[in-house]
Tab-separated table of C-alpha atoms and ligand atoms in Angstrom:
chain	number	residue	atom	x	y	z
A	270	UNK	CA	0.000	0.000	0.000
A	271	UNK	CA	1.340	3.434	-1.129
A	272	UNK	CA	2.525	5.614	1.864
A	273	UNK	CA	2.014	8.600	-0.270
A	274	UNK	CA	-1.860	9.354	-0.467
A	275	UNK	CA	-4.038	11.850	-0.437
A	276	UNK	CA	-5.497	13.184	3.036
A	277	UNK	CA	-7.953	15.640	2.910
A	278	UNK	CA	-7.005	17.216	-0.469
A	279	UNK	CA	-2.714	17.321	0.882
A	280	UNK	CA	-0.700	14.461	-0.550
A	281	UNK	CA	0.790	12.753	2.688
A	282	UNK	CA	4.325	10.968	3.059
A	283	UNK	CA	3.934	8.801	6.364
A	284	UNK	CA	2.491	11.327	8.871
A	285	UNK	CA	3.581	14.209	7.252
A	286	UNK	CA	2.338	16.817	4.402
A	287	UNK	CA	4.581	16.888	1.627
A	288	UNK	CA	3.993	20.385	1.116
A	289	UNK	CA	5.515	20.989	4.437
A	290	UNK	CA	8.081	19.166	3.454
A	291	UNK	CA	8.955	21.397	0.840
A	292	UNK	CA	8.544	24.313	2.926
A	293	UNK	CA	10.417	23.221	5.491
A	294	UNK	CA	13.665	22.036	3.043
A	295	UNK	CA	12.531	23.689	-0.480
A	296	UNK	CA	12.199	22.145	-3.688
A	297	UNK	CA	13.476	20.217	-5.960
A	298	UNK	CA	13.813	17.423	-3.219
A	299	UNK	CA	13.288	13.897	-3.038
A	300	UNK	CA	11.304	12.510	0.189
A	301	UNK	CA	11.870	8.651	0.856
A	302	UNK	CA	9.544	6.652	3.435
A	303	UNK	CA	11.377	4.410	6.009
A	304	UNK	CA	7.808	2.701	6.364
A	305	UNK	CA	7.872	1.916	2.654
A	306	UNK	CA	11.425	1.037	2.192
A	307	UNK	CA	10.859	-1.327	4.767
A	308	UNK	CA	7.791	-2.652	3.455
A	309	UNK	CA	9.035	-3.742	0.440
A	310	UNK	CA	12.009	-5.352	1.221
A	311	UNK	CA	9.802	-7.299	3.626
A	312	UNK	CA	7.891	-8.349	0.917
A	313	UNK	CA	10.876	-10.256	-0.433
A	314	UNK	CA	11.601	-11.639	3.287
A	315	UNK	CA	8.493	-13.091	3.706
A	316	UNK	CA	7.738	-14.420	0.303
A	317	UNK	CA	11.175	-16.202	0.901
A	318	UNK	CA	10.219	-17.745	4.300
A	319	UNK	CA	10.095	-21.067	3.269
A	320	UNK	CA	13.407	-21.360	2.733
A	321	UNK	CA	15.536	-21.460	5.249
A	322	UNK	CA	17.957	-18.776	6.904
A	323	UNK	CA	20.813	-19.841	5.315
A	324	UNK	CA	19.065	-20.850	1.969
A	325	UNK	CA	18.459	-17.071	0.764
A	326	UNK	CA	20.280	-13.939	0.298
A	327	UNK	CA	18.347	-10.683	-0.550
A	328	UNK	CA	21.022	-8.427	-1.848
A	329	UNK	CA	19.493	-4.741	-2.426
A	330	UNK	CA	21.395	-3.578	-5.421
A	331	UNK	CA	22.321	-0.633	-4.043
A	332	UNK	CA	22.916	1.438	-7.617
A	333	UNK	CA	19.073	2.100	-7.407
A	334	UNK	CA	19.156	4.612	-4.785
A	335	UNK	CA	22.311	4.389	-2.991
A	336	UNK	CA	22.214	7.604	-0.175
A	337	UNK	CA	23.432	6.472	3.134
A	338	UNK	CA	20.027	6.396	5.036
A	339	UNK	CA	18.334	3.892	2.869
A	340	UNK	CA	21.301	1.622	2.967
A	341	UNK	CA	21.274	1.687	6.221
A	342	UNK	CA	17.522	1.343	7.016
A	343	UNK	CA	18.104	-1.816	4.942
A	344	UNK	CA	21.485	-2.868	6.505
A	345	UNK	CA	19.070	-3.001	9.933
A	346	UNK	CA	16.719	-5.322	9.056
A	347	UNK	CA	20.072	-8.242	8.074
A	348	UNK	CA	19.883	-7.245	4.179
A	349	UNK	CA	22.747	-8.165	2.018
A	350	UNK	CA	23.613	-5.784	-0.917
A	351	UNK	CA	24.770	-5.992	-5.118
A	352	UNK	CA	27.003	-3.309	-5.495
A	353	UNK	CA	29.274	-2.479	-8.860
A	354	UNK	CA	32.136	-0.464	-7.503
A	355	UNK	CA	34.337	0.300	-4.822
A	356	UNK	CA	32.306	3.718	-4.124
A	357	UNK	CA	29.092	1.292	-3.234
A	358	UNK	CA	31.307	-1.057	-1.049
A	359	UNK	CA	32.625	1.807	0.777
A	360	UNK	CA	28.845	2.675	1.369
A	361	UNK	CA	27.791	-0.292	2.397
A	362	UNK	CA	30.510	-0.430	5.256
A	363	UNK	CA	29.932	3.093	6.179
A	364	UNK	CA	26.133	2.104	6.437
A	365	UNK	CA	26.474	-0.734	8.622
A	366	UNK	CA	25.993	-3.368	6.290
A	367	UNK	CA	27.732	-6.798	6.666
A	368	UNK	CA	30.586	-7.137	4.121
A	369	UNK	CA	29.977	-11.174	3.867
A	370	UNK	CA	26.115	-10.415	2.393
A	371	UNK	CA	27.661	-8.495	-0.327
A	372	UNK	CA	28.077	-9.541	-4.242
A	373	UNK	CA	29.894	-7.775	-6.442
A	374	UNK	CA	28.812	-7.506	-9.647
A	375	UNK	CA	29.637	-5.121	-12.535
A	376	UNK	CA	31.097	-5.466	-16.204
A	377	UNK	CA	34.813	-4.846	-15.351
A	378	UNK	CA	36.167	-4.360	-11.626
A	379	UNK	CA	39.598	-2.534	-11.915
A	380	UNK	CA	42.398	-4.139	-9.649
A	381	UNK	CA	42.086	-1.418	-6.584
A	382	UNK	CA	37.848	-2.491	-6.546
A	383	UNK	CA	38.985	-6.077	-6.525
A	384	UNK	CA	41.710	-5.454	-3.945
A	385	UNK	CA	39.336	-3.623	-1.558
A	386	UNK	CA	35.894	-5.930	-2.129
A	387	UNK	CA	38.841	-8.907	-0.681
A	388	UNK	CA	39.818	-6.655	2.272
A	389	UNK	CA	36.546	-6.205	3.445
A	390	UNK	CA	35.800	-10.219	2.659
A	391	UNK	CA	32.718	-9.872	0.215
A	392	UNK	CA	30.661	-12.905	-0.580
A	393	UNK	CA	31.478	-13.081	-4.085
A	394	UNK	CA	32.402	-11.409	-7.272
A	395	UNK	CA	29.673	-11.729	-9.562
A	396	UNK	CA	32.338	-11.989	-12.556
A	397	UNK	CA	31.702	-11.003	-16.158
A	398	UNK	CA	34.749	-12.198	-18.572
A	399	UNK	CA	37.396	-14.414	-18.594
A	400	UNK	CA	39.846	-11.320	-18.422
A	401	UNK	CA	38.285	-10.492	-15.035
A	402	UNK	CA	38.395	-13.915	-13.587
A	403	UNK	CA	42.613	-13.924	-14.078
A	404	UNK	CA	42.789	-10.378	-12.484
A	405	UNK	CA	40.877	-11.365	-9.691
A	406	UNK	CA	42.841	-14.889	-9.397
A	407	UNK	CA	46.317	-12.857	-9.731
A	408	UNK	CA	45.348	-10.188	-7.175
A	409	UNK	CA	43.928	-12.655	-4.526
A	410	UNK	CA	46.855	-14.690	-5.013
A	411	UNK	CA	49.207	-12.080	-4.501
A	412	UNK	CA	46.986	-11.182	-0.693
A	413	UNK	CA	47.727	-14.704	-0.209
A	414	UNK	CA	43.587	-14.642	-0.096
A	415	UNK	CA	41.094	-17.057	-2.297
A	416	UNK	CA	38.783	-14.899	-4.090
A	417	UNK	CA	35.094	-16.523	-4.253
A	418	UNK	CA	33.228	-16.024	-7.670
A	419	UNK	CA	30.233	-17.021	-8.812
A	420	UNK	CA	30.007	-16.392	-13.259
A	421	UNK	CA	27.405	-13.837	-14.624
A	422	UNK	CA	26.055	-16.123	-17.465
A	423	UNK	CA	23.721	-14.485	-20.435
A	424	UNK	CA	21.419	-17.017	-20.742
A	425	UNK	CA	19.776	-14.734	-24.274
A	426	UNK	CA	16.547	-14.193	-22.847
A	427	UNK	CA	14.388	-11.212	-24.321
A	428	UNK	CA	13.521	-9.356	-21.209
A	429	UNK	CA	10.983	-7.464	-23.333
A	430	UNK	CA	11.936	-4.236	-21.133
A	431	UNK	CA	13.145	-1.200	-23.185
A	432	UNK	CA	16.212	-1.881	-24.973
A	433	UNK	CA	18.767	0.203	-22.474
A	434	UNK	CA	17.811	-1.825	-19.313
A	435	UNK	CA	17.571	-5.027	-20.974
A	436	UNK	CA	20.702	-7.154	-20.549
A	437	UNK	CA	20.577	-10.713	-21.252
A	438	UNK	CA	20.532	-10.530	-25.274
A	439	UNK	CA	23.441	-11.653	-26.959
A	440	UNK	CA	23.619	-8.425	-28.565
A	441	UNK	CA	23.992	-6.824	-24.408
A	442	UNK	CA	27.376	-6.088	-23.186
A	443	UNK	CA	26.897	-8.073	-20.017
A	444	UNK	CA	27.535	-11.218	-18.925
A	445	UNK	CA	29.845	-14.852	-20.086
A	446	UNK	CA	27.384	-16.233	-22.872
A	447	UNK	CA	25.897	-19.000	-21.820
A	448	UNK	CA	27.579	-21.163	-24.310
A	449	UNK	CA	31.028	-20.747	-23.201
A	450	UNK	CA	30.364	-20.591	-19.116
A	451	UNK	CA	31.035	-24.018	-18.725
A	452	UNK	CA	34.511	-23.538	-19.921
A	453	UNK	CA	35.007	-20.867	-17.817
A	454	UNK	CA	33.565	-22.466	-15.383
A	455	UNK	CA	36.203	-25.275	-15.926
A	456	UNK	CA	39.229	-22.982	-16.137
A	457	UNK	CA	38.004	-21.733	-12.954
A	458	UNK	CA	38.087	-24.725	-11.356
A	459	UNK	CA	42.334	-25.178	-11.863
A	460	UNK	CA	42.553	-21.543	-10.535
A	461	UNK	CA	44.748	-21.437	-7.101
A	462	UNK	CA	42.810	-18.659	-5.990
A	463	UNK	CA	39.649	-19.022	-6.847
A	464	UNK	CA	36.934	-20.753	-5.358
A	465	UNK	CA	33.563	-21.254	-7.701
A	466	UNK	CA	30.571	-20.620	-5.368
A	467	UNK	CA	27.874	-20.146	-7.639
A	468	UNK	CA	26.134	-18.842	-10.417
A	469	UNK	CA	24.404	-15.618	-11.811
A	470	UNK	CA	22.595	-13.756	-14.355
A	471	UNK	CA	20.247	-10.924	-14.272
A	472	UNK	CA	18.324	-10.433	-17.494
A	473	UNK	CA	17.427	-6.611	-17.473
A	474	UNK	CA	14.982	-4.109	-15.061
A	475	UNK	CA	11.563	-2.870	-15.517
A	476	UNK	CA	10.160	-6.407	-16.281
A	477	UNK	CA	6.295	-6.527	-15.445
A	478	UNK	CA	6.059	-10.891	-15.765
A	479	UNK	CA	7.654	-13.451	-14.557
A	480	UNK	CA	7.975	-15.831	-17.255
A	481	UNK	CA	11.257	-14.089	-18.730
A	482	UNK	CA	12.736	-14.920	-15.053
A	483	UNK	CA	11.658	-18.422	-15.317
A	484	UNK	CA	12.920	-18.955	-19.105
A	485	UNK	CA	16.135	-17.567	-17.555
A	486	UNK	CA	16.385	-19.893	-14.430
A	487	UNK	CA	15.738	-22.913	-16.520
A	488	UNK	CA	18.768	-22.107	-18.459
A	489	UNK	CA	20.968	-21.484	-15.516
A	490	UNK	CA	19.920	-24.817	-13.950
A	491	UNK	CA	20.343	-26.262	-16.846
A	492	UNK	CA	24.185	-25.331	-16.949
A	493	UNK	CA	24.055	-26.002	-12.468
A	494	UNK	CA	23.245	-29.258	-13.405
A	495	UNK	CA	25.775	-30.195	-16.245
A	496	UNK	CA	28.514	-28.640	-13.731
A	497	UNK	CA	27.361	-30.697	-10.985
A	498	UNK	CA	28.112	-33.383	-13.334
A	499	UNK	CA	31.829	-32.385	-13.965
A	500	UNK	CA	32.034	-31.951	-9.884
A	501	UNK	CA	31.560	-28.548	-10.127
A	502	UNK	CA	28.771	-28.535	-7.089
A	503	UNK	CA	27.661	-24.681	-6.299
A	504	UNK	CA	26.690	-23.086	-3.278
A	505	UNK	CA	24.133	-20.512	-4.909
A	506	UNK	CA	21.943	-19.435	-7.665
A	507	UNK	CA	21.736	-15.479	-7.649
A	508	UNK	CA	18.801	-14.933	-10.097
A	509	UNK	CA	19.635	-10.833	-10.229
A	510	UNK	CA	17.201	-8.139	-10.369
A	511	UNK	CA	14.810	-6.911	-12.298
A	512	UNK	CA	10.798	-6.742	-11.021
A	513	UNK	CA	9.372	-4.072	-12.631
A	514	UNK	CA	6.728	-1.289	-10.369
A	515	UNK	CA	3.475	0.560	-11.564
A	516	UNK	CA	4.450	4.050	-13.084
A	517	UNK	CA	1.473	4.450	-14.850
A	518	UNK	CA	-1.008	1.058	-15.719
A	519	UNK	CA	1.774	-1.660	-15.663
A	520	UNK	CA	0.607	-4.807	-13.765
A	521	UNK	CA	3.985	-6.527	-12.566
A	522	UNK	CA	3.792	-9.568	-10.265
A	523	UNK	CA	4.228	-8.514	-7.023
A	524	UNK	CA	7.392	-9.831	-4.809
A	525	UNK	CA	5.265	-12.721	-3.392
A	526	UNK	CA	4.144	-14.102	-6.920
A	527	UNK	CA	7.809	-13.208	-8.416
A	528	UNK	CA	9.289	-15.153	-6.188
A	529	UNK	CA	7.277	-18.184	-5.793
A	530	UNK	CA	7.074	-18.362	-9.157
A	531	UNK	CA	11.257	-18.744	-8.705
A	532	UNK	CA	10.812	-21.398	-6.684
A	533	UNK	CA	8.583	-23.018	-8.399
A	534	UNK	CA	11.685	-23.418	-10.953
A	535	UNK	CA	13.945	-23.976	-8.679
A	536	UNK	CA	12.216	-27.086	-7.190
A	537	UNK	CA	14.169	-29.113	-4.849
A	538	UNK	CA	17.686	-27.759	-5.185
A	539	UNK	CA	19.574	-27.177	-2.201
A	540	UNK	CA	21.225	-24.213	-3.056
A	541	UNK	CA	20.677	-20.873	-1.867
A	542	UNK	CA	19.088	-18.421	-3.444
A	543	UNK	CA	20.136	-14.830	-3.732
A	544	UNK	CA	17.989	-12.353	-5.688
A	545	UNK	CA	19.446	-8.444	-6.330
A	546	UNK	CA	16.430	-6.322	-5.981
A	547	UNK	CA	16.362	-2.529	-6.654
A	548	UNK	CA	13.506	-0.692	-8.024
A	549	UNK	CA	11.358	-2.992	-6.401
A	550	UNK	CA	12.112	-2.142	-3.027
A	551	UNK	CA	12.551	1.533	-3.264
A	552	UNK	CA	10.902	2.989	-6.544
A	553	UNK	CA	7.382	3.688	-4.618
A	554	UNK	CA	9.229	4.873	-1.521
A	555	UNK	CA	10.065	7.878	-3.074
A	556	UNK	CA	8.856	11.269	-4.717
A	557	UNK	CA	10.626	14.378	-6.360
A	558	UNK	CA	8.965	17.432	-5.518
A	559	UNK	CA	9.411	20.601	-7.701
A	560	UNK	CA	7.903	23.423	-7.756
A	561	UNK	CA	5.623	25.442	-10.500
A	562	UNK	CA	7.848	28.266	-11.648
A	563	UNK	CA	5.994	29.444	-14.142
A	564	UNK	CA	2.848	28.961	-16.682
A	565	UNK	CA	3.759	29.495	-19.975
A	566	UNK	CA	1.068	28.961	-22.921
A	567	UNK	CA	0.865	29.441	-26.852
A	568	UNK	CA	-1.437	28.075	-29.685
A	569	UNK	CA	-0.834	24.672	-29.066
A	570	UNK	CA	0.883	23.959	-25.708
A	571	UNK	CA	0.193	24.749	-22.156
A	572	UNK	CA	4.210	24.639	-20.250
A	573	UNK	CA	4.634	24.275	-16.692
A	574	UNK	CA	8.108	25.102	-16.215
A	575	UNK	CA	9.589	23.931	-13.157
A	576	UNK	CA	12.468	24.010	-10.674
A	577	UNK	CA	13.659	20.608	-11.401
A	578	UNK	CA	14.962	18.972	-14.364
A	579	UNK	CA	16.424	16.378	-16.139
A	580	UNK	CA	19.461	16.328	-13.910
A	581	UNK	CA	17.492	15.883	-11.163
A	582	UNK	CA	15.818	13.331	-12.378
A	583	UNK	CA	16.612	12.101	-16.049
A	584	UNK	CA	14.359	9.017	-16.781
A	585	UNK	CA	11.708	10.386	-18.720
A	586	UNK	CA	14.609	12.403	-20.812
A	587	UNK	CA	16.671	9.176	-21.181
A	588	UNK	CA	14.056	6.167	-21.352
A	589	UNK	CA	11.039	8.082	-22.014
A	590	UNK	CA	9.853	6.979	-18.440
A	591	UNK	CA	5.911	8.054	-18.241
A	592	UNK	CA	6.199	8.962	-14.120
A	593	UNK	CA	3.341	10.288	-12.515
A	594	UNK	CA	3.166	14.166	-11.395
A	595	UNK	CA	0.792	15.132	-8.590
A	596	UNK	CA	0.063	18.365	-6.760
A	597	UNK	CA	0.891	18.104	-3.334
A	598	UNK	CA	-2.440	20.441	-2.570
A	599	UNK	CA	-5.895	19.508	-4.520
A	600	UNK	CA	-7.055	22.571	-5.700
A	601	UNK	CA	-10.371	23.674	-7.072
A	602	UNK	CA	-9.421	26.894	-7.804
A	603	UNK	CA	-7.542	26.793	-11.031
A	604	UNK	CA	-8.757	24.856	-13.937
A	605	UNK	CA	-7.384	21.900	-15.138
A	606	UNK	CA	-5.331	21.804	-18.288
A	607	UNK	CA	-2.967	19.509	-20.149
A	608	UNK	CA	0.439	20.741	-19.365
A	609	UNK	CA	3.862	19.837	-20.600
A	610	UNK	CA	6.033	19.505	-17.382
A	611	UNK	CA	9.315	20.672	-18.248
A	612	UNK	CA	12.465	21.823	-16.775
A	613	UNK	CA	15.422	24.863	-16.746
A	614	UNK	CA	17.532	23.253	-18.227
A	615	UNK	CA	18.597	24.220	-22.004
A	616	UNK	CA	17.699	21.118	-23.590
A	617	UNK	CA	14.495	20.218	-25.990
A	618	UNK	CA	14.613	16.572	-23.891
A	619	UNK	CA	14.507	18.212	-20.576
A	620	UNK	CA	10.434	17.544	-19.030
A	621	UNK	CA	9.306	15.282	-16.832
A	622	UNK	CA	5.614	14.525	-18.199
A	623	UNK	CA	4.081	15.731	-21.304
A	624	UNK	CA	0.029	16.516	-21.843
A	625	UNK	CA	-0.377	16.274	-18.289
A	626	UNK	CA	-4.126	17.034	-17.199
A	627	UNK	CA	-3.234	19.295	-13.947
A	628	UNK	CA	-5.261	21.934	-11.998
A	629	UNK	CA	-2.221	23.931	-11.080
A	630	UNK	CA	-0.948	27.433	-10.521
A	631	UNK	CA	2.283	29.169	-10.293
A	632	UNK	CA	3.601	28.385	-6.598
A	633	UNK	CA	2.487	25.033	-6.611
A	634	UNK	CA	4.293	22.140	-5.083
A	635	UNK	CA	3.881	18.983	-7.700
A	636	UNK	CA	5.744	15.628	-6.590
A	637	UNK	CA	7.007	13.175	-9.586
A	638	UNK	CA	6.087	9.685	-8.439
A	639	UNK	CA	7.790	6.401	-7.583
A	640	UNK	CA	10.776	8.456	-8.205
A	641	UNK	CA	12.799	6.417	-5.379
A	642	UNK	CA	14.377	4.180	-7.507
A	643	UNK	CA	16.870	5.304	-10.160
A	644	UNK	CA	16.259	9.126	-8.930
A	645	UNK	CA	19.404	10.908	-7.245
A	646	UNK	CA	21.556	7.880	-8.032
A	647	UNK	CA	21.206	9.545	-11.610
A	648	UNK	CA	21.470	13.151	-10.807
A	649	UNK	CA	24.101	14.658	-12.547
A	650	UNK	CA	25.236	19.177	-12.226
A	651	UNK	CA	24.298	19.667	-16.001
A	652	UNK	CA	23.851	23.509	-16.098
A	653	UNK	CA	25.809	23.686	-13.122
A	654	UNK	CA	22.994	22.991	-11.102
A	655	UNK	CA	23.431	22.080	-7.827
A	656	UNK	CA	21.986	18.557	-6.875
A	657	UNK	CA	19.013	18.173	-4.827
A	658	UNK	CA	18.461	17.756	-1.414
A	659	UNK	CA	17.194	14.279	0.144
A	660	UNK	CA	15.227	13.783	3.181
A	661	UNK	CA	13.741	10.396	4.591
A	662	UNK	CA	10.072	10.403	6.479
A	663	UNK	CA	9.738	8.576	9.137
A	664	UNK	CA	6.299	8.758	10.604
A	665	UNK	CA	5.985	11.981	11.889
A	666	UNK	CA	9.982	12.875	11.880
A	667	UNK	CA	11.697	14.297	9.089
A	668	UNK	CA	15.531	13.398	8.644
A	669	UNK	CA	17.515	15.510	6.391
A	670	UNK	CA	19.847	12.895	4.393
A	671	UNK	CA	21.622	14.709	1.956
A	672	UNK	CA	22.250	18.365	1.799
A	673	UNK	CA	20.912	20.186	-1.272
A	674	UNK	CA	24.652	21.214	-2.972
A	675	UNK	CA	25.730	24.319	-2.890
A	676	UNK	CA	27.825	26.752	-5.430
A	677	UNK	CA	30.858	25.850	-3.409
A	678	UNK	CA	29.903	21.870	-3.902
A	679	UNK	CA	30.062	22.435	-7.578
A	680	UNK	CA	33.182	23.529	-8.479
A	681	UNK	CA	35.094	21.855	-5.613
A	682	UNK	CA	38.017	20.379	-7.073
A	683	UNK	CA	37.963	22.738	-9.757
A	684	UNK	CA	41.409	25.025	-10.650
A	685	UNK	CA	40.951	28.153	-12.416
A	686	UNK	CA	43.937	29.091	-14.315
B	49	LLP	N1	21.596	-6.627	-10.504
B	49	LLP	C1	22.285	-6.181	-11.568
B	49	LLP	C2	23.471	-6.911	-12.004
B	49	LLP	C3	21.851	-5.031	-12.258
B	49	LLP	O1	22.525	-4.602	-13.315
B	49	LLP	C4	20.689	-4.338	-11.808
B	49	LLP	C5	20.228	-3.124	-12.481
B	49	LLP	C6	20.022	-4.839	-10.666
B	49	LLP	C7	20.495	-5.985	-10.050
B	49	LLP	C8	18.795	-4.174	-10.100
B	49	LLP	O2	17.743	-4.214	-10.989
B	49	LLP	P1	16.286	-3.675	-10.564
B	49	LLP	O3	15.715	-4.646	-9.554
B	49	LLP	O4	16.437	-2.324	-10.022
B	49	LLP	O5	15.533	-3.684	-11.850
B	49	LLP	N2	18.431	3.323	-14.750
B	49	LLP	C9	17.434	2.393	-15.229
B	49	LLP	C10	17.586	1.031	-14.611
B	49	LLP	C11	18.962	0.416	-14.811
B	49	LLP	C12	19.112	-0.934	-14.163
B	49	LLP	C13	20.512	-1.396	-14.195
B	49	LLP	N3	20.782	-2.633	-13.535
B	49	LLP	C14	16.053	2.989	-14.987
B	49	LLP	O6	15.965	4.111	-14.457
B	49	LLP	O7	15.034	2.416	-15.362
């Protein structure tokens, strides 16, 4: 159930108005819900029960919104995490969260990721080429230190999600195709410092039914089985991420049926499970709110220009992500109109809704929807705009978790000659 609903005409988060929200810290902001972050991930826990404690692994991949708070809401309730660089590991640790629940995946970990991800004693390296298995064999072998790896296999699986977050096609960058894994998987095997602990793929994001999931899993186990054969037993089968939310009228499975579904496939194997969860456990915990700068209209367009844009928030500009836009106040007073909902920023590609039907005013507070997921994490200081600032609800309090940057934050670094 959405933590973010209407109360008496004033869009809530928790226990609080979002509109004093963005009085209180000004706009553009995103607002996360502890409640709802915790919710979801819950979701996952329970649906997993029937497995036992040590026969699942529910690793948030922490590239979908990785600010310190969430992590560490998430590091509280005993979640592991998918990270793809050294700057997630380091925010993991700094968040609390246990080093041994972590899997490291990512196309090509440079030598000083691998060398810290084996100081802090990660679970596994989730690893994507041949190349990378000998650097991570040479570098644990010179820490005197076995390195345990599990292979990210493409099983070429249409993920029918849009093209750029789809990533098990042969065509996709990521991944050892599925063809060739088992001789990986073999030279592996006579590596001194590598131990082979299990498997992984993950097939692409956004993906509203399970089937592609399934199709996937059957090829993995396919491949578990024919290396159980060779004596190649594994310890895990980390299925990725991927379970798409509701922006607009999508009708994904939810966690419950995703996952039993997963077992389903998975039948009577004894190994553990891990799944890498993002959007799915934070996308509806959060909103952007911007505010109505000003209403602009010709002949054929009504423009709501606002204070955020597409650095602030660049999914509709990049995937042409349909994410719904809200007033924070009902109003009766204005009449409503289709609006384009666009940015500042000097770009054609800069909105964040088009032919929007919105009673709204200049003033108004609008928040962008399930904009917790794939939000910040993507915020970049195009424009030299200073990113936003993030605070996390938590029933009635307010936590500021990220200071809105300032002119000094931008050009920090910087040397003027
Ligand atoms: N594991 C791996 C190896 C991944 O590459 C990803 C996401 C995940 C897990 C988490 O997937 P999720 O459960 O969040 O779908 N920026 C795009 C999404 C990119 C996803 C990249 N990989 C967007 O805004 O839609």
């Amino acid at each position: 159930m959405s933590v973010f609903v209407y109360q008496q005409g004033k869009l809530m988060a928790e226990q609080v108005t979002l509109a004093s929200i963005a009085e209180q810290f000004s706009t553009p902001c995103y607002v996360y819900s502890r409640q709802a972050i915790e919710q979801s991930y819950l979701g996952y826990r329970q649906a997993l029960n029937s497995r036992g404690a040590n026969q699942h692994l529910i690793c948030y991949s922490v590239k979908a919104n990785s600010n310190l708070a969430v992590l560490s809401v998430l590091a509280k309730l005993g979640s592991g995490f998918d990270i793809v660089s050294g700057g997630e590991l380091e925010r993991v640790i700094r968040a609390g969260g246990d080093p041994a629940k972590v899997v490291f995946s990512g196309v090509a970990k440079n030598a000083a990721e691998i060398s810290s991800a084996l100081e802090a004693g990660v679970h596994c390296f989730n690893v994507e080429s041949e190349t990378e298995l000998l650097r991570i064999n040479r570098i644990a072998a010179e820490r005197n230190q076995i390195a345990s790896v599990s292979l990210r296999v493409n099983p070429d699986v249409d993920a029918q999600t849009h093209p750029y977050i789809s990533t098990g096609l042969k065509e996709n960058k990521f991944g050892i195709d599925i063809d060739e894994a088992l001789s990986v998987y073999r030279h592996a095997n006579r590596l001194n410092a590598i131990k082979i602990v299990g498997i992984d793929c993950h097939i692409g994001s956004q993906l509203v039914s399970a089937k592609p999931f399934a199709d996937a899993l059957q090829r993995v186990l396919a491949l578990v089985d024919t290396l159980a054969e060779e004596g190649i037993e594994l310890g895990h089968i980390d299925v990725g991420g991927g379970l798409g939310i509701c922006y607009q009228d999508e009708q994904p499975p939810s966690a419950a049926d995703y996952v039993a579904s997963l077992l389903d496939t998975l039948g009577e194997r004894n190994q553990s499970l891990i799944m890498e969860p993002g959007r799915s456990i934070v996308a509806n915990a959060g909103v952007l709110l911007t505010t109505v700068d000003t209403i602009k209209s010709n002949e054929q367009k009504n423009f709501a220009i606002v204070d955020a844009a597409m650095n602030d928030l660049l999914r509709p500009a990049l995937y042409q992500a349909w994410m719904n836009i809200l007033p924070v106040n009902e109003s009766a007073d204005c009449p409503a109109q289709h609006y384009d909902v666009v940015g500042p920023v000097c770009e054609t590609g800069d909105f964040l809704g088009k032919e929007r039907l919105l009673a709204i005013a200049e003033n108004d507070v609008l928040a962008v929807c399930s904009a917790g997921a794939y939000g910040f994490v993507m915020a970049s200081n195009y424009n030299s705009r200073g990113r936003p600032a993030e605070v996390m609800v938590d029933g009635e309090q307010l936590h500021l978790v990220r200071e809105r940057e300032t002119i000094e934050d931008l050009m920090r670094g910087e040397i003027n000659l």
